Amino acid sequence: MKIVVLNGTEVKGCTYHIKETFLSVLREGNEITEFYFPTALPHFCIGCKTCFMKNENLCPHAKFTSPLWNSILEADLLLFAYPVYALRVPSQLKTLLDHLCVHWMAHRPDKRMFTKHAVILTNSIGAPNTSAQKDVATSLNWLGVSNIKRLGFGLMEGVEWNKLSEKRRNKIEGKTIELAKKYIGIQPARKGIRVRMYFEMCRMIHKAVLKSEQIPSADNRHWIENGWIKQ
Ligand SMILES: Cc1cc2nc3c(=O)[nH]c(=O)nc-3n(C[C@H](O)[C@H](O)[C@H](O)COP(=O)(O)O)c2cc1C
């Protein structure tokens, strides 16, 4: 299995430790590629819309986004590991999500996304992790990923791993290992109801828009080439 890790912090702290615990179960026999943000993509989307109108390879940040997207496409499991910042996903990962909008089902989805698994590992000092996890889960759904597991921790006792009590560290590690074990020898995921619904809705929209186009848009050319709509 190929695993791609999208690390939402470069600090080797709690997020790093929890992610390493997860990977410790899966290191043997699997190919792991890691990206650390913001180094992996040190730019915000500038809103030029070149990706939507023309081609994502013409994005001014394609030097960063292309290797990321290609690794994501090749992976069987996407692991997002990040701390909660201001109750949400850290902006260094949000910029990745923004740059991937062109591959949402509303634009040019890739069918390889339909069979992927994803895990979202988060932690906060104590705030609920739900909204921060939803930021990534929503994008993943629109990219076509159905099977998404979320695991979040409130550290409660501090933000330094070594200062957490042994009991808490053991509990966090135990739950992380338990989740990681579910991915040993896992089969490709299946499209869930939500993704099927989004896809069908987008297919109908693209079909309707195509009728009014003299020259099909970049999005619609993609849908035609994939055989999802007919010219
Ligand atoms: C800029 C910043 C914002 C944070 N915002 C929150 C927050 O809103 N709620 C919360 O409970 N923890 C918050 N935290 C704590 C982190 O979610 C995380 O638990 C902590 O940084 C430890 O993880 P790390 O060692 O990987 O950085 C914040 C931390 C930072 C650095």
Coordinates of C-alpha atoms in Angstrom, one line a residue, residues 105-106 142 198-212 220 223 229:
M105 CA -16.4 17.0 -8.6
A106 CA -17.8 20.5 -9.5
W142 CA -15.8 16.8 -2.9
Y198 CA -22.3 14.8 -5.3
F199 CA -21.0 13.2 -8.5
E200 CA -24.5 12.7 -10.0
M201 CA -25.5 16.3 -9.1
C202 CA -22.3 17.6 -10.8
R203 CA -22.8 15.4 -13.8
M204 CA -26.3 16.9 -14.3
I205 CA -24.9 20.4 -14.0
H206 CA -22.0 19.8 -16.4
K207 CA -24.5 18.3 -18.9
A208 CA -26.8 21.3 -18.7
V209 CA -23.9 23.8 -19.0
L210 CA -22.5 21.9 -22.0
K211 CA -25.7 22.6 -24.0
S212 CA -25.0 26.3 -23.8
N220 CA -16.5 19.8 -19.6
W223 CA -16.1 15.1 -18.3
I229 CA -21.2 13.2 -20.3

